[in-house]
PDB file of C-alpha atoms in Angstrom:
ATOM      1  CA  MET A   1       0.000   0.000   0.000  1.00  0.00           C
ATOM      2  CA  THR A   2       1.380   3.406  -1.017  1.00  0.00           C
ATOM      3  CA  ASN A   3       1.655   6.179   1.524  1.00  0.00           C
ATOM      4  CA  ALA A   4       0.222   9.498   0.258  1.00  0.00           C
ATOM      5  CA  ALA A   5       3.562  11.231   0.922  1.00  0.00           C
ATOM      6  CA  GLU A   6       5.358   8.700  -1.296  1.00  0.00           C
ATOM      7  CA  LEU A   7       3.363   9.956  -4.282  1.00  0.00           C
ATOM      8  CA  PHE A   8       5.410  13.159  -4.104  1.00  0.00           C
ATOM      9  CA  LEU A   9       8.837  11.514  -3.839  1.00  0.00           C
ATOM     10  CA  ASP A  10      11.265  10.463  -6.545  1.00  0.00           C
ATOM     11  CA  GLY A  11      12.002   6.759  -6.160  1.00  0.00           C
ATOM     12  CA  LEU A  12      15.724   6.928  -7.002  1.00  0.00           C
ATOM     13  CA  THR A  13      16.822   9.981  -5.017  1.00  0.00           C
ATOM     14  CA  GLY A  14      14.192  10.312  -2.287  1.00  0.00           C
ATOM     15  CA  LEU A  15      13.773  14.001  -3.203  1.00  0.00           C
ATOM     16  CA  TYR A  16      10.420  15.571  -3.967  1.00  0.00           C
ATOM     17  CA  ASN A  17       9.157  15.118  -7.519  1.00  0.00           C
ATOM     18  CA  ARG A  18       8.216  17.716 -10.146  1.00  0.00           C
ATOM     19  CA  ALA A  19       4.500  17.801  -9.270  1.00  0.00           C
ATOM     20  CA  TYR A  20       5.220  18.565  -5.623  1.00  0.00           C
ATOM     21  CA  PHE A  21       7.843  21.163  -6.544  1.00  0.00           C
ATOM     22  CA  LEU A  22       5.512  23.030  -8.878  1.00  0.00           C
ATOM     23  CA  ASP A  23       2.884  23.204  -6.115  1.00  0.00           C
ATOM     24  CA  ARG A  24       5.479  24.538  -3.661  1.00  0.00           C
ATOM     25  CA  LEU A  25       6.731  27.058  -6.234  1.00  0.00           C
ATOM     26  CA  SER A  26       3.214  28.386  -6.718  1.00  0.00           C
ATOM     27  CA  GLU A  27       2.646  28.664  -2.958  1.00  0.00           C
ATOM     28  CA  ALA A  28       6.034  30.335  -2.424  1.00  0.00           C
ATOM     29  CA  ALA A  29       5.409  32.836  -5.235  1.00  0.00           C
ATOM     30  CA  ASP A  30       2.038  33.773  -3.715  1.00  0.00           C
ATOM     31  CA  ALA A  31       3.595  34.147  -0.252  1.00  0.00           C
ATOM     32  CA  ALA A  32       6.471  36.242  -1.639  1.00  0.00           C
ATOM     33  CA  GLN A  33       3.999  38.565  -3.350  1.00  0.00           C
ATOM     34  CA  GLU A  34       1.821  38.851  -0.272  1.00  0.00           C
ATOM     35  CA  LYS A  35       4.702  39.452   2.166  1.00  0.00           C
ATOM     36  CA  ASN A  36       6.865  41.464  -0.253  1.00  0.00           C
ATOM     37  CA  LEU A  37       9.758  38.962  -0.144  1.00  0.00           C
ATOM     38  CA  ALA A  38      12.423  37.979  -2.648  1.00  0.00           C
ATOM     39  CA  LEU A  39      12.331  34.469  -4.088  1.00  0.00           C
ATOM     40  CA  SER A  40      15.034  32.559  -5.969  1.00  0.00           C
ATOM     41  CA  LEU A  41      15.073  29.355  -7.968  1.00  0.00           C
ATOM     42  CA  LEU A  42      17.999  27.176  -9.053  1.00  0.00           C
ATOM     43  CA  LEU A  43      17.729  24.641 -11.871  1.00  0.00           C
ATOM     44  CA  VAL A  44      20.616  22.177 -11.674  1.00  0.00           C
ATOM     45  CA  ASP A  45      21.527  19.868 -14.553  1.00  0.00           C
ATOM     46  CA  LEU A  46      23.931  16.935 -14.131  1.00  0.00           C
ATOM     47  CA  ASP A  47      26.507  17.060 -16.931  1.00  0.00           C
ATOM     48  CA  ASN A  48      26.931  14.119 -19.301  1.00  0.00           C
ATOM     49  CA  LEU A  49      24.561  11.633 -17.675  1.00  0.00           C
ATOM     50  CA  PHE A  50      24.177   9.918 -21.056  1.00  0.00           C
ATOM     51  CA  LEU A  51      27.946   9.394 -21.285  1.00  0.00           C
ATOM     52  CA  ILE A  52      28.174   8.132 -17.711  1.00  0.00           C
ATOM     53  CA  ASN A  53      25.413   5.589 -18.445  1.00  0.00           C
ATOM     54  CA  HIS A  54      26.989   4.617 -21.764  1.00  0.00           C
ATOM     55  CA  GLU A  55      30.611   4.321 -20.642  1.00  0.00           C
ATOM     56  CA  ARG A  56      30.273   3.100 -17.048  1.00  0.00           C
ATOM     57  CA  GLY A  57      26.789   1.580 -16.975  1.00  0.00           C
ATOM     58  CA  ARG A  58      23.434   2.666 -15.641  1.00  0.00           C
ATOM     59  CA  PRO A  59      24.306   1.901 -11.988  1.00  0.00           C
ATOM     60  CA  ALA A  60      27.071   4.530 -12.249  1.00  0.00           C
ATOM     61  CA  GLY A  61      24.551   7.016 -13.663  1.00  0.00           C
ATOM     62  CA  ASP A  62      22.173   6.271 -10.803  1.00  0.00           C
ATOM     63  CA  LEU A  63      25.007   6.766  -8.315  1.00  0.00           C
ATOM     64  CA  ALA A  64      25.833  10.144  -9.895  1.00  0.00           C
ATOM     65  CA  LEU A  65      22.186  11.230  -9.609  1.00  0.00           C
ATOM     66  CA  GLN A  66      22.046  10.082  -5.983  1.00  0.00           C
ATOM     67  CA  ALA A  67      25.312  11.886  -5.176  1.00  0.00           C
ATOM     68  CA  LEU A  68      23.961  15.112  -6.653  1.00  0.00           C
ATOM     69  CA  ALA A  69      20.673  14.683  -4.788  1.00  0.00           C
ATOM     70  CA  ASP A  70      22.575  14.141  -1.521  1.00  0.00           C
ATOM     71  CA  THR A  71      24.659  17.264  -2.087  1.00  0.00           C
ATOM     72  CA  LEU A  72      21.577  19.392  -2.793  1.00  0.00           C
ATOM     73  CA  ARG A  73      19.677  17.936   0.175  1.00  0.00           C
ATOM     74  CA  ARG A  74      22.556  18.579   2.589  1.00  0.00           C
ATOM     75  CA  SER A  75      23.000  22.129   1.262  1.00  0.00           C
ATOM     76  CA  ALA A  76      19.359  23.168   1.685  1.00  0.00           C
ATOM     77  CA  HIS A  77      17.913  24.870   4.726  1.00  0.00           C
ATOM     78  CA  GLU A  78      14.745  23.509   6.316  1.00  0.00           C
ATOM     79  CA  HIS A  79      12.468  26.097   4.639  1.00  0.00           C
ATOM     80  CA  GLU A  80      13.916  25.407   1.160  1.00  0.00           C
ATOM     81  CA  THR A  81      12.563  22.820  -1.272  1.00  0.00           C
ATOM     82  CA  VAL A  82      14.742  20.455  -3.303  1.00  0.00           C
ATOM     83  CA  ALA A  83      13.282  18.261  -6.055  1.00  0.00           C
ATOM     84  CA  ARG A  84      14.211  16.064  -8.977  1.00  0.00           C
ATOM     85  CA  MET A  85      12.375  17.612 -11.900  1.00  0.00           C
ATOM     86  CA  ALA A  86      13.123  14.910 -14.504  1.00  0.00           C
ATOM     87  CA  GLY A  87      16.024  12.764 -15.660  1.00  0.00           C
ATOM     88  CA  ASP A  88      19.190  14.698 -14.892  1.00  0.00           C
ATOM     89  CA  GLN A  89      17.520  17.947 -13.769  1.00  0.00           C
ATOM     90  CA  PHE A  90      16.976  19.123 -10.208  1.00  0.00           C
ATOM     91  CA  ALA A  91      15.529  22.283  -8.677  1.00  0.00           C
ATOM     92  CA  MET A  92      15.962  24.250  -5.479  1.00  0.00           C
ATOM     93  CA  LEU A  93      13.499  26.856  -4.238  1.00  0.00           C
ATOM     94  CA  LEU A  94      15.058  29.517  -2.000  1.00  0.00           C
ATOM     95  CA  PRO A  95      12.435  31.748  -0.329  1.00  0.00           C
ATOM     96  CA  GLY A  96      13.836  35.081   0.859  1.00  0.00           C
ATOM     97  CA  SER A  97      17.046  34.804  -1.192  1.00  0.00           C
ATOM     98  CA  SER A  98      18.166  37.595  -3.492  1.00  0.00           C
ATOM     99  CA  LEU A  99      19.735  36.967  -6.895  1.00  0.00           C
ATOM    100  CA  ALA A 100      23.207  37.719  -5.539  1.00  0.00           C
ATOM    101  CA  THR A 101      22.796  35.299  -2.632  1.00  0.00           C
ATOM    102  CA  ALA A 102      21.331  32.557  -4.833  1.00  0.00           C
ATOM    103  CA  THR A 103      24.133  32.940  -7.391  1.00  0.00           C
ATOM    104  CA  GLN A 104      26.784  32.702  -4.689  1.00  0.00           C
ATOM    105  CA  PHE A 105      25.015  29.615  -3.330  1.00  0.00           C
ATOM    106  CA  ALA A 106      24.918  28.052  -6.823  1.00  0.00           C
ATOM    107  CA  ARG A 107      28.683  28.496  -7.152  1.00  0.00           C
ATOM    108  CA  ALA A 108      29.173  26.826  -3.778  1.00  0.00           C
ATOM    109  CA  ILE A 109      27.011  23.906  -4.920  1.00  0.00           C
ATOM    110  CA  ARG A 110      29.187  23.449  -8.020  1.00  0.00           C
ATOM    111  CA  SER A 111      32.226  23.231  -5.790  1.00  0.00           C
ATOM    112  CA  LEU A 112      30.561  20.666  -3.503  1.00  0.00           C
ATOM    113  CA  VAL A 113      29.364  18.554  -6.441  1.00  0.00           C
ATOM    114  CA  GLY A 114      32.894  18.483  -7.814  1.00  0.00           C
ATOM    115  CA  ARG A 115      34.006  16.777  -4.596  1.00  0.00           C
ATOM    116  CA  ALA A 116      31.138  14.251  -4.483  1.00  0.00           C
ATOM    117  CA  HIS A 117      33.482  11.446  -5.578  1.00  0.00           C
ATOM    118  CA  GLU A 118      35.363  11.898  -2.290  1.00  0.00           C
ATOM    119  CA  VAL A 119      32.195  10.872  -0.442  1.00  0.00           C
ATOM    120  CA  HIS A 120      31.020   8.228  -2.926  1.00  0.00           C
ATOM    121  CA  ALA A 121      33.957   5.935  -3.637  1.00  0.00           C
ATOM    122  CA  GLY A 122      34.367   4.973  -7.280  1.00  0.00           C
ATOM    123  CA  LEU A 123      31.967   7.633  -8.551  1.00  0.00           C
ATOM    124  CA  GLY A 124      34.531   9.721 -10.374  1.00  0.00           C
ATOM    125  CA  ALA A 125      34.256  13.450 -10.942  1.00  0.00           C
ATOM    126  CA  ILE A 126      30.860  14.901 -11.839  1.00  0.00           C
ATOM    127  CA  ASP A 127      29.856  18.441 -12.683  1.00  0.00           C
ATOM    128  CA  VAL A 128      26.686  20.469 -13.120  1.00  0.00           C
ATOM    129  CA  CYS A 129      25.332  23.458 -14.985  1.00  0.00           C
ATOM    130  CA  ILE A 130      23.068  25.754 -12.975  1.00  0.00           C
ATOM    131  CA  GLY A 131      20.546  28.370 -14.027  1.00  0.00           C
ATOM    132  CA  VAL A 132      19.601  30.919 -11.372  1.00  0.00           C
ATOM    133  CA  ALA A 133      16.539  33.129 -11.430  1.00  0.00           C
ATOM    134  CA  ALA A 134      15.224  35.512  -8.799  1.00  0.00           C
ATOM    135  CA  ARG A 135      12.419  37.935  -8.368  1.00  0.00           C
ATOM    136  CA  PRO A 136      13.024  40.825  -6.032  1.00  0.00           C
ATOM    137  CA  ALA A 137      10.587  41.811  -3.332  1.00  0.00           C
ATOM    138  CA  GLY A 138       7.639  43.618  -4.906  1.00  0.00           C
ATOM    139  CA  GLY A 139       6.837  43.734  -8.600  1.00  0.00           C
ATOM    140  CA  ASP A 140       4.216  41.902 -10.598  1.00  0.00           C
ATOM    141  CA  TRP A 141       5.341  38.362 -11.464  1.00  0.00           C
ATOM    142  CA  GLU A 142       4.165  34.771 -11.203  1.00  0.00           C
ATOM    143  CA  ALA A 143       5.676  31.370 -10.483  1.00  0.00           C
ATOM    144  CA  ALA A 144       5.728  30.492 -14.193  1.00  0.00           C
ATOM    145  CA  ASP A 145       7.845  33.598 -14.913  1.00  0.00           C
ATOM    146  CA  LEU A 146      10.460  32.530 -12.385  1.00  0.00           C
ATOM    147  CA  LEU A 147      10.599  28.976 -13.728  1.00  0.00           C
ATOM    148  CA  GLN A 148      10.860  30.193 -17.325  1.00  0.00           C
ATOM    149  CA  MET A 149      13.743  32.518 -16.482  1.00  0.00           C
ATOM    150  CA  ALA A 150      15.578  29.724 -14.632  1.00  0.00           C
ATOM    151  CA  GLU A 151      15.117  27.458 -17.677  1.00  0.00           C
ATOM    152  CA  LEU A 152      16.541  30.146 -19.975  1.00  0.00           C
ATOM    153  CA  ARG A 153      19.512  30.644 -17.672  1.00  0.00           C
ATOM    154  CA  LEU A 154      20.123  26.889 -17.514  1.00  0.00           C
ATOM    155  CA  THR A 155      20.099  26.744 -21.316  1.00  0.00           C
ATOM    156  CA  SER A 156      22.683  29.561 -21.373  1.00  0.00           C
ATOM    157  CA  ALA A 157      24.838  27.682 -18.863  1.00  0.00           C
ATOM    158  CA  LYS A 158      24.694  24.515 -20.982  1.00  0.00           C
ATOM    159  CA  ARG A 159      25.634  26.425 -24.129  1.00  0.00           C
ATOM    160  CA  SER A 160      28.606  27.971 -22.368  1.00  0.00           C
ATOM    161  CA  ARG A 161      29.970  24.471 -21.753  1.00  0.00           C
ATOM    162  CA  ARG A 162      30.275  23.927 -25.496  1.00  0.00           C
ATOM    163  CA  ARG A 163      32.550  26.918 -26.003  1.00  0.00           C
ATOM    164  CA  PRO A 164      36.286  26.166 -25.703  1.00  0.00           C
ATOM    165  CA  GLY A 165      37.913  28.033 -22.848  1.00  0.00           C
ATOM    166  CA  GLN A 166      34.565  29.028 -21.346  1.00  0.00           C
ATOM    167  CA  GLU A 167      34.445  28.302 -17.612  1.00  0.00           C
ATOM    168  CA  GLN A 168      31.013  29.805 -16.814  1.00  0.00           C
ATOM    169  CA  GLN A 169      28.423  27.236 -15.711  1.00  0.00           C
ATOM    170  CA  VAL A 170      26.309  29.357 -13.369  1.00  0.00           C
ATOM    171  CA  TRP A 171      24.063  31.816 -15.178  1.00  0.00           C
ATOM    172  CA  ALA A 172      21.860  34.235 -13.291  1.00  0.00           C
ATOM    173  CA  GLY A 173      18.908  36.219 -14.523  1.00  0.00           C
ATOM    174  CA  PRO A 174      18.492  39.948 -13.941  1.00  0.00           C
ATOM    175  CA  PRO A 175      15.737  41.465 -11.817  1.00  0.00           C
ATOM    176  CA  GLU A 176      12.350  41.654 -13.513  1.00  0.00           C
ATOM    177  CA  SER A 177      12.205  45.405 -14.012  1.00  0.00           C
ATOM    178  CA  PRO A 178      14.863  48.080 -14.591  1.00  0.00           C
ATOM    179  CA  GLY A 179      15.831  49.951 -11.465  1.00  0.00           C
ATOM    180  CA  ASP A 180      15.161  47.027  -9.126  1.00  0.00           C
ATOM    181  CA  ASP A 181      18.271  46.413  -7.065  1.00  0.00           C
ATOM    182  CA  ASP A 182      18.244  42.735  -6.224  1.00  0.00           C
ATOM    183  CA  ASP A 183      21.187  43.100  -3.872  1.00  0.00           C
ATOM    184  CA  ASP A 184      19.246  45.105  -1.327  1.00  0.00           C
ATOM    185  CA  GLU A 185      17.890  43.127   1.557  1.00  0.00           C
ATOM    186  CA  GLU A 186      14.516  44.860   1.709  1.00  0.00           C
ATOM    187  CA  GLY A 187      11.708  42.428   2.243  1.00  0.00           C
ATOM    188  CA  GLY A 188      14.009  39.769   3.612  1.00  0.00           C
ATOM    189  CA  GLY A 189      17.330  38.673   2.287  1.00  0.00           C
ATOM    190  CA  SER A 190      18.531  35.153   2.895  1.00  0.00           C
ATOM    191  CA  ASP A 191      20.339  33.957   5.992  1.00  0.00           C
ATOM    192  CA  ARG A 192      22.505  31.478   4.074  1.00  0.00           C
ATOM    193  CA  GLU A 193      25.294  31.096   6.615  1.00  0.00           C
TER     194      GLU A 193
END
């Protein structure tokens, strides 16, 4: 018999699934609008999962996904939501975090992921591309806008990987409207320490 909570979990990683994440994103966007808070979203894509599966076998690919999930789970605060969106893509919802804070956090995640093989013996090095989007406190925006911007930024990060000599894998989106300063802490910056 399936527990109702299990319907919202990804079987491989134990993280929340896409359906649950989209519900949380909608609720968080409404709360951010109502309370005049910033809200950030990270989309995280595991690099070269196809090659890992092809060259080292599917169990190695599963281990890479689990290692990434563990890193994201351990990095998140209690009020933040981490989910596996599909295949090799994950998401993190960071209520109260500005664009600057979320981008700094994304860079830290890349560093942690790069060391995942130290925790998971035999995994080998893995890497990620991350798209970061944020909406500052105030302004007229919806959950779908935030997700769309994060997807665009993730696409930019993936494209940057194909350019020789290009090191940039974390791409962040600008504030929604000109003149908004996303670095100010009005409406509640993050306490990411």
